[in-house]
PDB file of C-alpha atoms in Angstrom:
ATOM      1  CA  UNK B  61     -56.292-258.138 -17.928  1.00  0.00           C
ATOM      2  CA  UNK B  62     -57.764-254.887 -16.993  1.00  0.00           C
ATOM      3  CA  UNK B  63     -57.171-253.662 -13.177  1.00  0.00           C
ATOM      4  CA  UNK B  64     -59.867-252.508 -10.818  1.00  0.00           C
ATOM      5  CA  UNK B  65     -60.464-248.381 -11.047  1.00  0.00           C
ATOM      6  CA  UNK B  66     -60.786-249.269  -7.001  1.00  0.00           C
ATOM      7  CA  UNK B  67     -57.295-251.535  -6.705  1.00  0.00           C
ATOM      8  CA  UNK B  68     -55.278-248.717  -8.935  1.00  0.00           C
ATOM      9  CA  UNK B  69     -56.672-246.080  -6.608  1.00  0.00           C
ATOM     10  CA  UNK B  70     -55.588-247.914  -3.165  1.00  0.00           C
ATOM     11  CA  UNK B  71     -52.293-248.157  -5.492  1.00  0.00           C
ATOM     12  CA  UNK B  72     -52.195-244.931  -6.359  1.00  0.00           C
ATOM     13  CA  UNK B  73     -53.198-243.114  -3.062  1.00  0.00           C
ATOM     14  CA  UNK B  74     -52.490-245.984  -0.705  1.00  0.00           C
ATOM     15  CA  UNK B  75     -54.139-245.341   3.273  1.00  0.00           C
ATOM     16  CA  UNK B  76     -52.160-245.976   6.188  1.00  0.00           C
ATOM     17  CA  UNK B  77     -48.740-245.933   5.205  1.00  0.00           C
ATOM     18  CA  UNK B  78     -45.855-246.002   7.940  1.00  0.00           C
ATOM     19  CA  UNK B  79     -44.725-247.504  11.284  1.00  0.00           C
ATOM     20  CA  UNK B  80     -45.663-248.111  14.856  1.00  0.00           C
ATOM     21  CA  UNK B  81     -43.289-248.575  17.657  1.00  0.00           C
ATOM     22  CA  UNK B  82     -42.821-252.465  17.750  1.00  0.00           C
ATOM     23  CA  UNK B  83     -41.323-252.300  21.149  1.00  0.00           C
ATOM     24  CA  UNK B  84     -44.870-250.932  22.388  1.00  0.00           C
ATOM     25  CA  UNK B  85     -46.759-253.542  24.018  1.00  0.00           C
ATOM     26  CA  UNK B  86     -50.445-252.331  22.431  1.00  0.00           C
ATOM     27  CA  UNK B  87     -48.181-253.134  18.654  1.00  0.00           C
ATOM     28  CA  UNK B  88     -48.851-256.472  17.112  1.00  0.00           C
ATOM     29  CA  UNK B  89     -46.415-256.368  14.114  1.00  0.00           C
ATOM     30  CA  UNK B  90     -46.956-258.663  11.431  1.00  0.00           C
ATOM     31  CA  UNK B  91     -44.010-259.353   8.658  1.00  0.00           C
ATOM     32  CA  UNK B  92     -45.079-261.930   5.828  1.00  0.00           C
ATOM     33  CA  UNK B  93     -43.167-262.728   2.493  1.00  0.00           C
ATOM     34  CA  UNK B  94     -44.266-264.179  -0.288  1.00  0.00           C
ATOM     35  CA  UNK B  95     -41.137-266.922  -1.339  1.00  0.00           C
ATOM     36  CA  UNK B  96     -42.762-267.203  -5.079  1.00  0.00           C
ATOM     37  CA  UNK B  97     -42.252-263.339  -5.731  1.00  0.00           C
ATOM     38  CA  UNK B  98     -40.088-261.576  -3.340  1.00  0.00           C
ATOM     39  CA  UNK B  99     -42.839-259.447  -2.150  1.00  0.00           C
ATOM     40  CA  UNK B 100     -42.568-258.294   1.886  1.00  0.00           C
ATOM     41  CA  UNK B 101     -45.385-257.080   3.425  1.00  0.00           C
ATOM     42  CA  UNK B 102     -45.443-255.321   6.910  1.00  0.00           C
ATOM     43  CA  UNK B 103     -48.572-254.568   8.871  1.00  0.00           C
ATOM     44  CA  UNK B 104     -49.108-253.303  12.249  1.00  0.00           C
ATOM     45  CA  UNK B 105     -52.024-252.480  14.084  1.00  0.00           C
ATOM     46  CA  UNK B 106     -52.153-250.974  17.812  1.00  0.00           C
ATOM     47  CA  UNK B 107     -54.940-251.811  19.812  1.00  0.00           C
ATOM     48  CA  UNK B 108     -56.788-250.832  22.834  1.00  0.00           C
ATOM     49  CA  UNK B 109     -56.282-253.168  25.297  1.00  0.00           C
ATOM     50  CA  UNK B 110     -59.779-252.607  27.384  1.00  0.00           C
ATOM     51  CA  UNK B 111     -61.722-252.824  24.235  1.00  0.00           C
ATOM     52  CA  UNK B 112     -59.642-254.555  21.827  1.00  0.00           C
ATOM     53  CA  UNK B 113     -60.662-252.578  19.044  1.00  0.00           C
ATOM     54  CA  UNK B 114     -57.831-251.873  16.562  1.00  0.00           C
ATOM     55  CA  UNK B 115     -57.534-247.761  17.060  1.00  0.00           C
ATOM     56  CA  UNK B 116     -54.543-248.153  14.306  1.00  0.00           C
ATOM     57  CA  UNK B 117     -53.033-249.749  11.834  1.00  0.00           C
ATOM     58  CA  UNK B 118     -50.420-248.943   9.086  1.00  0.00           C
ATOM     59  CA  UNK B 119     -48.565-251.023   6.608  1.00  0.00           C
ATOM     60  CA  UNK B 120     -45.755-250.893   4.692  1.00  0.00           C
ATOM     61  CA  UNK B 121     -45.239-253.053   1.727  1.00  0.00           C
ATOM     62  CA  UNK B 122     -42.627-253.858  -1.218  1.00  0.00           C
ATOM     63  CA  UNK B 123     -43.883-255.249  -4.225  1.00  0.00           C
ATOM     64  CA  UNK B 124     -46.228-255.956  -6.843  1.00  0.00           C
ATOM     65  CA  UNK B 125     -49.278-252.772  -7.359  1.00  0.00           C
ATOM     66  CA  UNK B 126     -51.663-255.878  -6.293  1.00  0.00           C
ATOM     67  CA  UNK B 127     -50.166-256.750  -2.786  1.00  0.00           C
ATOM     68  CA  UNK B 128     -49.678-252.941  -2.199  1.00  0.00           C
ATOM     69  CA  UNK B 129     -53.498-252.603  -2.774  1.00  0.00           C
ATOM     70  CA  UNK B 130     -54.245-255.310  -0.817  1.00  0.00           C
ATOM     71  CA  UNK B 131     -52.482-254.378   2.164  1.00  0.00           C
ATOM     72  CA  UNK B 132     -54.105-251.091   2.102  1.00  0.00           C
ATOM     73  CA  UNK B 133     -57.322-252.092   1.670  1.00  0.00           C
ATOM     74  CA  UNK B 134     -56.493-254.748   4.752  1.00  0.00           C
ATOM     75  CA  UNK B 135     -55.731-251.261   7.192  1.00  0.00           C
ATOM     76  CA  UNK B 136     -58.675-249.902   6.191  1.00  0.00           C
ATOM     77  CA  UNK B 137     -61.022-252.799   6.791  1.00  0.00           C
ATOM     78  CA  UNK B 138     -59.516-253.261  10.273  1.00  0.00           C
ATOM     79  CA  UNK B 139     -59.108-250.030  12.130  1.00  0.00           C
ATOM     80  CA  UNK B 140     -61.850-249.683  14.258  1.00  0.00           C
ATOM     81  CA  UNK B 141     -62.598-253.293  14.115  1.00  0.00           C
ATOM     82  CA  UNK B 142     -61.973-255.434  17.573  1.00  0.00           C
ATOM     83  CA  UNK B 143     -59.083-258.115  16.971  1.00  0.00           C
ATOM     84  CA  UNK B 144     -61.678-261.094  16.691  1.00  0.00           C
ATOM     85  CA  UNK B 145     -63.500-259.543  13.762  1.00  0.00           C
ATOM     86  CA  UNK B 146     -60.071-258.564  11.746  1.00  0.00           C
ATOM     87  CA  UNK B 147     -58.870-261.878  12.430  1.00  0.00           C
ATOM     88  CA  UNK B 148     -62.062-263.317  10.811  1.00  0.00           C
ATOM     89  CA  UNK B 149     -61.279-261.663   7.886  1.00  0.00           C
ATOM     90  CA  UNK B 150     -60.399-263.483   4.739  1.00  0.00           C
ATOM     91  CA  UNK B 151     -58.233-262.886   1.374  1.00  0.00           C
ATOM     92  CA  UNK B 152     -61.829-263.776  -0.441  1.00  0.00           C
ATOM     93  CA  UNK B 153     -63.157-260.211   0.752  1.00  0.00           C
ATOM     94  CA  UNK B 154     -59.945-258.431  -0.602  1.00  0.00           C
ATOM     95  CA  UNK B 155     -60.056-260.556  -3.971  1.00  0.00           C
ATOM     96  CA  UNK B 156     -64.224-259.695  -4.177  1.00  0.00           C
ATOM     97  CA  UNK B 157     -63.541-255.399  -3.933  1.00  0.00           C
ATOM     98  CA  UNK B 158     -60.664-255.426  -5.703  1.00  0.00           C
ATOM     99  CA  UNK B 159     -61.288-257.888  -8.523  1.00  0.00           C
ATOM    100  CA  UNK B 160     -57.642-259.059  -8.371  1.00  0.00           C
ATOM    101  CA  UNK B 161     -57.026-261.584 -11.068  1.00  0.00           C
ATOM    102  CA  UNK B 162     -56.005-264.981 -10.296  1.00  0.00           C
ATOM    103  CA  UNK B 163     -52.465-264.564 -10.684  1.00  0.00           C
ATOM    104  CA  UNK B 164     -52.898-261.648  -7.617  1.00  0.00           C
ATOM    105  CA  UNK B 165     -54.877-263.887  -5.388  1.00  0.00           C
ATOM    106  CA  UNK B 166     -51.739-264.841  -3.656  1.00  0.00           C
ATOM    107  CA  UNK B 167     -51.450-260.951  -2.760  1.00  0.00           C
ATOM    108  CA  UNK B 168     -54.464-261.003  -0.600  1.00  0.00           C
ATOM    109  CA  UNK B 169     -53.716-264.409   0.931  1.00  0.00           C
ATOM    110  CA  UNK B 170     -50.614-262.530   2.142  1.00  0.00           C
ATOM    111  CA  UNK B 171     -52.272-259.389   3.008  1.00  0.00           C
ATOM    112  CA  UNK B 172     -54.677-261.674   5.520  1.00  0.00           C
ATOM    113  CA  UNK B 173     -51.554-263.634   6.601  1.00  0.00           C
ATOM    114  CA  UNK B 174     -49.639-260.381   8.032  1.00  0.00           C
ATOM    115  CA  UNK B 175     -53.075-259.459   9.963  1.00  0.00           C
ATOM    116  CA  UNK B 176     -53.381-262.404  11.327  1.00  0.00           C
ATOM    117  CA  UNK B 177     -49.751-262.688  12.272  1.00  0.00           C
ATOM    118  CA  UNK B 178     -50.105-258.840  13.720  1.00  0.00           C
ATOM    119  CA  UNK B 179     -52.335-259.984  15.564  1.00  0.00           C
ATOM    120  CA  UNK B 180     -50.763-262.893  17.110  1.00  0.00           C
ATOM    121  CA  UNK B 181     -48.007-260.516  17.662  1.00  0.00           C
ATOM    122  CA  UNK B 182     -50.442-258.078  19.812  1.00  0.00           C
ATOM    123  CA  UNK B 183     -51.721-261.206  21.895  1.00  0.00           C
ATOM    124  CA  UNK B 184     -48.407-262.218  22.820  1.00  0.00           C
ATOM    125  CA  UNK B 185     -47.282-259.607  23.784  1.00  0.00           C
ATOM    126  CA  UNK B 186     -50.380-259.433  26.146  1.00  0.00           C
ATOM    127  CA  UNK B 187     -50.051-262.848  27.015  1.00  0.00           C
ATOM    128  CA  UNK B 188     -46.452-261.859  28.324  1.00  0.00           C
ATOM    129  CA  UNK B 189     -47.971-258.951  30.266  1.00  0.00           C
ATOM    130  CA  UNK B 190     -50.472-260.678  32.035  1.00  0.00           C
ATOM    131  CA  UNK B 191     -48.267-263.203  32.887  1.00  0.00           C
ATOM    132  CA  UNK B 192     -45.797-260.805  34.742  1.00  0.00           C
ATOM    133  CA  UNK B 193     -48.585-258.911  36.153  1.00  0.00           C
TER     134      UNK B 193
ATOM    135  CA  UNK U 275     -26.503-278.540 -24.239  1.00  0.00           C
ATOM    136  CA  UNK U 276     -24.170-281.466 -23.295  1.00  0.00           C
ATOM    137  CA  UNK U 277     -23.345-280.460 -20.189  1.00  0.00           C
ATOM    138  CA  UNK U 278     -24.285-282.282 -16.930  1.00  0.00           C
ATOM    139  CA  UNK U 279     -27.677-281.689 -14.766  1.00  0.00           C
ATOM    140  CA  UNK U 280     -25.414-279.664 -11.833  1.00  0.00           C
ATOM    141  CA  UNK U 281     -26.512-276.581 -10.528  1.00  0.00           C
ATOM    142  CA  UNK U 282     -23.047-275.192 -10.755  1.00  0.00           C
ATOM    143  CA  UNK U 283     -21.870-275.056 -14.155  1.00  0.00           C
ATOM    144  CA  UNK U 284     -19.292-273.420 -15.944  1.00  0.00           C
ATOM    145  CA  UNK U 285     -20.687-270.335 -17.418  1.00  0.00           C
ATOM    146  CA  UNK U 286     -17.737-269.926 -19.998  1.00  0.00           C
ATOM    147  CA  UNK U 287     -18.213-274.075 -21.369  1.00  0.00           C
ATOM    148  CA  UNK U 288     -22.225-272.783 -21.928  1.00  0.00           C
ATOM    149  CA  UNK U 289     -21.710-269.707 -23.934  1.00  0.00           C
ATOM    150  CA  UNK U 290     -18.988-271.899 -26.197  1.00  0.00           C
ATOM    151  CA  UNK U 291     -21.400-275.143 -26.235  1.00  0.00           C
ATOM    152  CA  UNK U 292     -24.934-272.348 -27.052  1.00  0.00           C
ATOM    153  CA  UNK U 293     -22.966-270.683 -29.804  1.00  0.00           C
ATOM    154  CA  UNK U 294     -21.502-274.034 -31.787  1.00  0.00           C
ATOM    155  CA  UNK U 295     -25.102-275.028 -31.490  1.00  0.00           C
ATOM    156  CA  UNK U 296     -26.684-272.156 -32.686  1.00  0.00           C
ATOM    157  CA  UNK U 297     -24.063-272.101 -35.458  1.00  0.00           C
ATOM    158  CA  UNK U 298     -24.875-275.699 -36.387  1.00  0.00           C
ATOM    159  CA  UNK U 299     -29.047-275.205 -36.172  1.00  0.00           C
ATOM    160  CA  UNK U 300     -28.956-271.702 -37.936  1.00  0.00           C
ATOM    161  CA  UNK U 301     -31.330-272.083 -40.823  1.00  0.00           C
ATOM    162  CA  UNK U 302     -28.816-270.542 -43.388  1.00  0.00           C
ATOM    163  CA  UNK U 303     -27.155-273.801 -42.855  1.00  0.00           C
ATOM    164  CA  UNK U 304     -30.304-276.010 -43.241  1.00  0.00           C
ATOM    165  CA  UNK U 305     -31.741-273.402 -46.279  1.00  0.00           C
ATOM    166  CA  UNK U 306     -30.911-276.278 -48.843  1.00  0.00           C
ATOM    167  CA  UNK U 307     -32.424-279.481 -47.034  1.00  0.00           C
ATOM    168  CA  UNK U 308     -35.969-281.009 -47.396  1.00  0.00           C
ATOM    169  CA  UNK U 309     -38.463-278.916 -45.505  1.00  0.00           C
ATOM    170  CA  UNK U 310     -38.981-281.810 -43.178  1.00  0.00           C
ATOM    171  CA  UNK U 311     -35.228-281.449 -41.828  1.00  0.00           C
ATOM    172  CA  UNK U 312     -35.643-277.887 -41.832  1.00  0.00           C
ATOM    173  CA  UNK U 313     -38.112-278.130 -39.390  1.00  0.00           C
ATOM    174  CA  UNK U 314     -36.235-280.684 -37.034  1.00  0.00           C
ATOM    175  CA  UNK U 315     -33.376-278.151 -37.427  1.00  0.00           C
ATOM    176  CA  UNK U 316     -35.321-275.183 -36.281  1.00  0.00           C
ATOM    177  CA  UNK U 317     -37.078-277.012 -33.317  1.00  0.00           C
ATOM    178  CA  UNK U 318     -33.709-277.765 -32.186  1.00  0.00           C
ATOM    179  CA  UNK U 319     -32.590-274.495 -32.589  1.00  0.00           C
ATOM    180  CA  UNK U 320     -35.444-273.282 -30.328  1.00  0.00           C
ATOM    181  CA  UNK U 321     -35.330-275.279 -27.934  1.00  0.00           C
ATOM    182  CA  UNK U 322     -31.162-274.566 -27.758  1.00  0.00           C
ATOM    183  CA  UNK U 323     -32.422-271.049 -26.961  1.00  0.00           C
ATOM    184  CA  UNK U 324     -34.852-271.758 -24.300  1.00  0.00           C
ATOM    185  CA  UNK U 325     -32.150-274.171 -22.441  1.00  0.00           C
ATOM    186  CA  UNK U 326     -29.647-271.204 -22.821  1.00  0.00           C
ATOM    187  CA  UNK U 327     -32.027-268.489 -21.293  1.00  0.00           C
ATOM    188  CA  UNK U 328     -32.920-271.217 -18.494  1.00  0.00           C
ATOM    189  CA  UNK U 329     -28.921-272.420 -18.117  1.00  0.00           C
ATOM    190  CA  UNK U 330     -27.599-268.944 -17.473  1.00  0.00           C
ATOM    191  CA  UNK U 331     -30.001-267.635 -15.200  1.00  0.00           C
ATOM    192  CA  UNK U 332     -28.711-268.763 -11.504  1.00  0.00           C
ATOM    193  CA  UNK U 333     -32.962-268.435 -10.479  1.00  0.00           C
ATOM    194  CA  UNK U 334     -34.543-270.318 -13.513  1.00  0.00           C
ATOM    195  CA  UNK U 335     -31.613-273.234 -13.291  1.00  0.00           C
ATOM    196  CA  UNK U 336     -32.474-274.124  -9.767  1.00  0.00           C
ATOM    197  CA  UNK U 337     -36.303-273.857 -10.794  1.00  0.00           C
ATOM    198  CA  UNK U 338     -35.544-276.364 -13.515  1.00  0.00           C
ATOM    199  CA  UNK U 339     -33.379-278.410 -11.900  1.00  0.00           C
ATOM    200  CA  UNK U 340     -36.085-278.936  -9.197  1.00  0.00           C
ATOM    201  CA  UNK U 341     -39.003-279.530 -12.091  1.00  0.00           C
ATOM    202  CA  UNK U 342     -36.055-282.219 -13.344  1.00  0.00           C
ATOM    203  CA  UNK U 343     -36.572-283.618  -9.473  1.00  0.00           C
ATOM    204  CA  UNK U 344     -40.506-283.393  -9.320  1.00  0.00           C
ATOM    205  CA  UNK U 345     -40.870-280.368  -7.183  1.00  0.00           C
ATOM    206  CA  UNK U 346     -42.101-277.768  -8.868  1.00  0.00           C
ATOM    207  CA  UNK U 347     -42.240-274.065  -6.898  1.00  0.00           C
ATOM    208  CA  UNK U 348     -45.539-272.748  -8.069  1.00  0.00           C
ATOM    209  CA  UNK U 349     -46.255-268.914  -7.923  1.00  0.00           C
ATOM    210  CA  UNK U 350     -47.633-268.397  -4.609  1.00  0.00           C
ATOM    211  CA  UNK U 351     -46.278-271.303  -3.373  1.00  0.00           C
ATOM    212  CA  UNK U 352     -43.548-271.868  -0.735  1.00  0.00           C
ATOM    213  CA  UNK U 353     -43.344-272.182   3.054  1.00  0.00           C
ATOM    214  CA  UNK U 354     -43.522-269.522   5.094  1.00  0.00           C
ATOM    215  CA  UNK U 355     -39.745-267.632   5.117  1.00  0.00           C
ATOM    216  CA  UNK U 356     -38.304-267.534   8.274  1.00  0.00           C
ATOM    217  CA  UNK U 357     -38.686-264.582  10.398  1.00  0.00           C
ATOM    218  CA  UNK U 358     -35.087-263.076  11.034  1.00  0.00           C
ATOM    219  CA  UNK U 359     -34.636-263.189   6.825  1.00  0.00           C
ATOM    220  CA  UNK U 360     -37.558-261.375   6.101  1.00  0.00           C
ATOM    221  CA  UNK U 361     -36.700-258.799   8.712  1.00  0.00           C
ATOM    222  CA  UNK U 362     -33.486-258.368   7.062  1.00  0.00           C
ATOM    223  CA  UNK U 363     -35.008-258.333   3.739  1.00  0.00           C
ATOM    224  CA  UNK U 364     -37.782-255.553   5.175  1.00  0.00           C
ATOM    225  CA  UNK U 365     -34.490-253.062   6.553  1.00  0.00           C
ATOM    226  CA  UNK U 366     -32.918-253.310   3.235  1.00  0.00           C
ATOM    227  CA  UNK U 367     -36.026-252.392   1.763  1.00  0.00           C
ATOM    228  CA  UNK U 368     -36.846-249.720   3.633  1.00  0.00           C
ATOM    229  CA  UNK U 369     -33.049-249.028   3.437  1.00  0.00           C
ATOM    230  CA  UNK U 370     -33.030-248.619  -0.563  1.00  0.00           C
ATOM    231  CA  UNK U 371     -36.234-246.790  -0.324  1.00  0.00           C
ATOM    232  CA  UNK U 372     -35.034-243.930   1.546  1.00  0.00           C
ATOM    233  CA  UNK U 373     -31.744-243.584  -0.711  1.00  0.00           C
ATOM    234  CA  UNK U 374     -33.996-243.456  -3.331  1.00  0.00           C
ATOM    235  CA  UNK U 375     -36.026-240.696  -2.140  1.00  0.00           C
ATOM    236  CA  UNK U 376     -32.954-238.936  -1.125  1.00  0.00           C
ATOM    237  CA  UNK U 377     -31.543-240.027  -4.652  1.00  0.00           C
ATOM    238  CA  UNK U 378     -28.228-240.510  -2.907  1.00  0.00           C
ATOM    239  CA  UNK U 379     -26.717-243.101  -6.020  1.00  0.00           C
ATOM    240  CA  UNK U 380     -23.850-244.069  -3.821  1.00  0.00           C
ATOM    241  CA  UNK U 381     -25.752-245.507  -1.115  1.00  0.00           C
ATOM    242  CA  UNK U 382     -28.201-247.496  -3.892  1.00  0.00           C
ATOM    243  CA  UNK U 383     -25.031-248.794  -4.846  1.00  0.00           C
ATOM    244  CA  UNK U 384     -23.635-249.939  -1.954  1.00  0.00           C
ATOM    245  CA  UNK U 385     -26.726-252.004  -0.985  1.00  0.00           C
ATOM    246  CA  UNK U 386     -27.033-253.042  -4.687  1.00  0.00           C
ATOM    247  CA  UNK U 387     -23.167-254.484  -4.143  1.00  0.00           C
ATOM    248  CA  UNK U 388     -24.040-255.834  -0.665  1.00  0.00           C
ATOM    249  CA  UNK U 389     -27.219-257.545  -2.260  1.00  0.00           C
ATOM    250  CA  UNK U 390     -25.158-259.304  -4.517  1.00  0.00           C
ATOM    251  CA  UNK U 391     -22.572-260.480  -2.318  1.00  0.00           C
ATOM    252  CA  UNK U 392     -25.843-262.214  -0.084  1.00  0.00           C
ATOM    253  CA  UNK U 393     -27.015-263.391  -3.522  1.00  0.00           C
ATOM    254  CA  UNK U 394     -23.794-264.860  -4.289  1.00  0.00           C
ATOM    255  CA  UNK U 395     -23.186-266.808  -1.211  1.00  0.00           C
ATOM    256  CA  UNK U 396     -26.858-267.944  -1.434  1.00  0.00           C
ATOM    257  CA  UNK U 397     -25.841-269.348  -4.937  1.00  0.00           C
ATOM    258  CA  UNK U 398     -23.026-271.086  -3.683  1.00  0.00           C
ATOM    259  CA  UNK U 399     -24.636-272.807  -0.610  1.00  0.00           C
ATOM    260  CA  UNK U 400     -27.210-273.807  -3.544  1.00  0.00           C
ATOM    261  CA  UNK U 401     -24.325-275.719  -5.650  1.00  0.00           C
ATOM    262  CA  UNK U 402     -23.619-277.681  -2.373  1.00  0.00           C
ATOM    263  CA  UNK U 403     -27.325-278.458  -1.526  1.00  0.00           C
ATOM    264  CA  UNK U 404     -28.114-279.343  -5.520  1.00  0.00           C
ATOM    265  CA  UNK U 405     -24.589-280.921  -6.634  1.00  0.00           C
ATOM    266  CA  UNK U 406     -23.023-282.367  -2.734  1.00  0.00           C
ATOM    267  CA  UNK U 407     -25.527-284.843  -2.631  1.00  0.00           C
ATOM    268  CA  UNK U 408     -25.098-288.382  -5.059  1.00  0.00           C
ATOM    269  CA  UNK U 409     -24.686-287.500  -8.714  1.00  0.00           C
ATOM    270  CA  UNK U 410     -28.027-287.161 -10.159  1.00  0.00           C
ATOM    271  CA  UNK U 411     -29.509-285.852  -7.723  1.00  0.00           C
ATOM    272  CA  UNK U 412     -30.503-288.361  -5.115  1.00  0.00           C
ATOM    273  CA  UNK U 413     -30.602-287.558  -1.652  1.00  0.00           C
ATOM    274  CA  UNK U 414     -31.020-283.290  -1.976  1.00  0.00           C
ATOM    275  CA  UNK U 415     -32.476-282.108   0.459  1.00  0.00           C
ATOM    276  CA  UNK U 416     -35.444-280.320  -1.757  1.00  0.00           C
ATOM    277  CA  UNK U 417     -37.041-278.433   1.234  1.00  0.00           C
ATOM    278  CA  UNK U 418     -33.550-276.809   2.026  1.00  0.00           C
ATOM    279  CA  UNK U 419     -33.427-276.157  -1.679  1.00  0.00           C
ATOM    280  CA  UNK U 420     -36.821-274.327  -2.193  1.00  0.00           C
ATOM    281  CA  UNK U 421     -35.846-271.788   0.667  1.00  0.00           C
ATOM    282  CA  UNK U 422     -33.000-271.020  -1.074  1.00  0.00           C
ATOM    283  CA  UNK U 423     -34.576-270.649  -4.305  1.00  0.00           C
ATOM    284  CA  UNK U 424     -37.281-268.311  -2.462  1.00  0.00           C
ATOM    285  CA  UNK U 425     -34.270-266.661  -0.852  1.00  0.00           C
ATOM    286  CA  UNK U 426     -33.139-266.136  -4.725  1.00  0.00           C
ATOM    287  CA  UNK U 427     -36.161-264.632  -5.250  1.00  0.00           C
ATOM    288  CA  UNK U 428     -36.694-261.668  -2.821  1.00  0.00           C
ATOM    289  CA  UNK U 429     -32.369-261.144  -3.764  1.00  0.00           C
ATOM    290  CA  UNK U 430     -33.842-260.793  -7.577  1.00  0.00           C
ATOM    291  CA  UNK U 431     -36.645-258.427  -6.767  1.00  0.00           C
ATOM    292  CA  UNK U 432     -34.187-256.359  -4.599  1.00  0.00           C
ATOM    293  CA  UNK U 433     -31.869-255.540  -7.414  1.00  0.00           C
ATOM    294  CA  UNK U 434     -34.532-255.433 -10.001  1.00  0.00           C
ATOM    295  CA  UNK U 435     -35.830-252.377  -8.062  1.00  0.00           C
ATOM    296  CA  UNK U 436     -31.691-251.186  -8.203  1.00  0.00           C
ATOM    297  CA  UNK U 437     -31.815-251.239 -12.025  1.00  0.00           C
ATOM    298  CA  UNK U 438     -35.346-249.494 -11.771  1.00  0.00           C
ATOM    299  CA  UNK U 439     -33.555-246.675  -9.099  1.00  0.00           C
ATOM    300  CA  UNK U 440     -30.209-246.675 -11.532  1.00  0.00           C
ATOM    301  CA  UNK U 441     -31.981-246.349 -14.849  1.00  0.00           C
ATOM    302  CA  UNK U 442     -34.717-243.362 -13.335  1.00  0.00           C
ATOM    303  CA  UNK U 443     -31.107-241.323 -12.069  1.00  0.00           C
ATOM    304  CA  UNK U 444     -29.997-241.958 -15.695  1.00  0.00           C
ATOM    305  CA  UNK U 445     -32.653-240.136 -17.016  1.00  0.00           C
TER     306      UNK U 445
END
């Protein structure tokens, strides 16, 4: 099975590589693993509270070329997206542009999981602000 | 293989029991026989083989053993790890990423060595959870036993990417 020329180059050159300070309260961190593999996958995204629009997001990611892809691609997608709109997306969109075989599919499930558990990270952490406020 | 369904076994009594097998099914033995009994013969032998490469492998043994029970831990599969593991999983990461860009060996080392010593206790809980239990298996808890088998996992991965670092340094 062939790979993607577009899921080798977000291997290759992947975006949005790094960290964000998870003690900052605009931070939603999201850590998913997948058991079957032994991949980890972390995302982050900081957004702007007023407009909840995701102004960043980086990831890092240990594993397979497929979930590295994936979680780059994911950044991408999301920055300059509000939070309701990333958290509509699904591991269907990141299987469609990359053309990730069906073994891989479980890369972009995880890839949506650790956006989705960013950004119930993010609203937490809001939650917990508001309520001291 | 003759030797009981337990997850811990005694890795000495299966490299004695796979090599008087494989000396028994080696074809040279079997060269003068009808073809049908060479055939039997050779199955046999094959299937010694795969029960070997299964038997010695502390991952694929708890696999099997779970397959023997009806679970079967699909790729993909699994529930969701718990938090405080994968963060620990994540540092080492990150941990054996930097010593590899700084190629300090020692330090890949180290948290190779410290890998396996996690790995190894995780292995031992596993012969409790798969052999404590009623002989043959009733009662295991299976839900306790497919964390730890996903806990074998991201221990494998970890010290796959060691031989990857090693090998690279080794030129």
């Amino acid at each position: 099975m062939a790979y993607s020329d577009k899921l080798i180059e977000h291997y290759e050159n992947p975006r949005n590589v790094g960290t964000l300070d998870k003690g900052d309260d605009t931070v939603g961190t999201g850590l998913v693993g997948a058991p079957a593999c032994g991949d980890v996958m972390r995302l982050q995204i900081r957004v702007n509270p007023e407009t909840q629009i995701i102004e960043d997001a980086k990831f890092k990611t240990f594993g397979c070329g497929s979930a590295i892809a994936s979680s780059s691609l994911a950044t991408e997608w999301i920055k300059g997206k509000t939070v309701e709109e990333a958290n509509a997306l699904k591991n269907t969109q990141i299987v469609e542009e990359l053309n990730l075989p069906p073994v891989k599919i479980h890369c972009s499930v995880l890839a949506e999981d650790a956006i989705k558990s960013a950004i119930a990270d993010f609203r937490e952490k809001q939650k917990k602000q508001e309520d001291k406020g | 293989m003759g030797l009981p369904a337990r997850y811990g076994i005694d890795l000495k009594e299966l490299e004695v029991r796979y090599r008087e097998l494989s000396r028994v099914l080696h074809p040279d033995k079997h060269a003068h026989k009808p073809a049908g009994e060479r055939r039997i013969s050779l199955g046999k032998a094959v299937e010694v083989n795969e029960a070997y490469r299964i038997l010695k492998d502390d991952l694929a043994r708890a696999t099997a053993l779970l397959a023997l029970d009806g679970h079967v831990v699909a790729e993909g599969e699994g529930a969701p790890s718990d938090p405080m593991f994968l963060m620990e999983v994540m540092e080492l990461r990150e941990e054996l990423s930097e010593a590899r860009s700084a190629k300090d060996l020692d330090r890949v080392g180290a948290l190779g060595e410290k890998v396996t010593a996690m790995r190894r206790a995780t292995t031992a809980q596993m012969a409790t959870a798969f052999d404590g239990p009623e002989p043959g298996g009733a009662g295991r808890e299976h839900a306790e036993l497919k964390a730890l088998v996903g806990r074998l996992r991201y221990y494998r991965r970890f010290m796959d990417e060691v031989d990857v670092i090693e090998e690279e340094a080794l030129g």
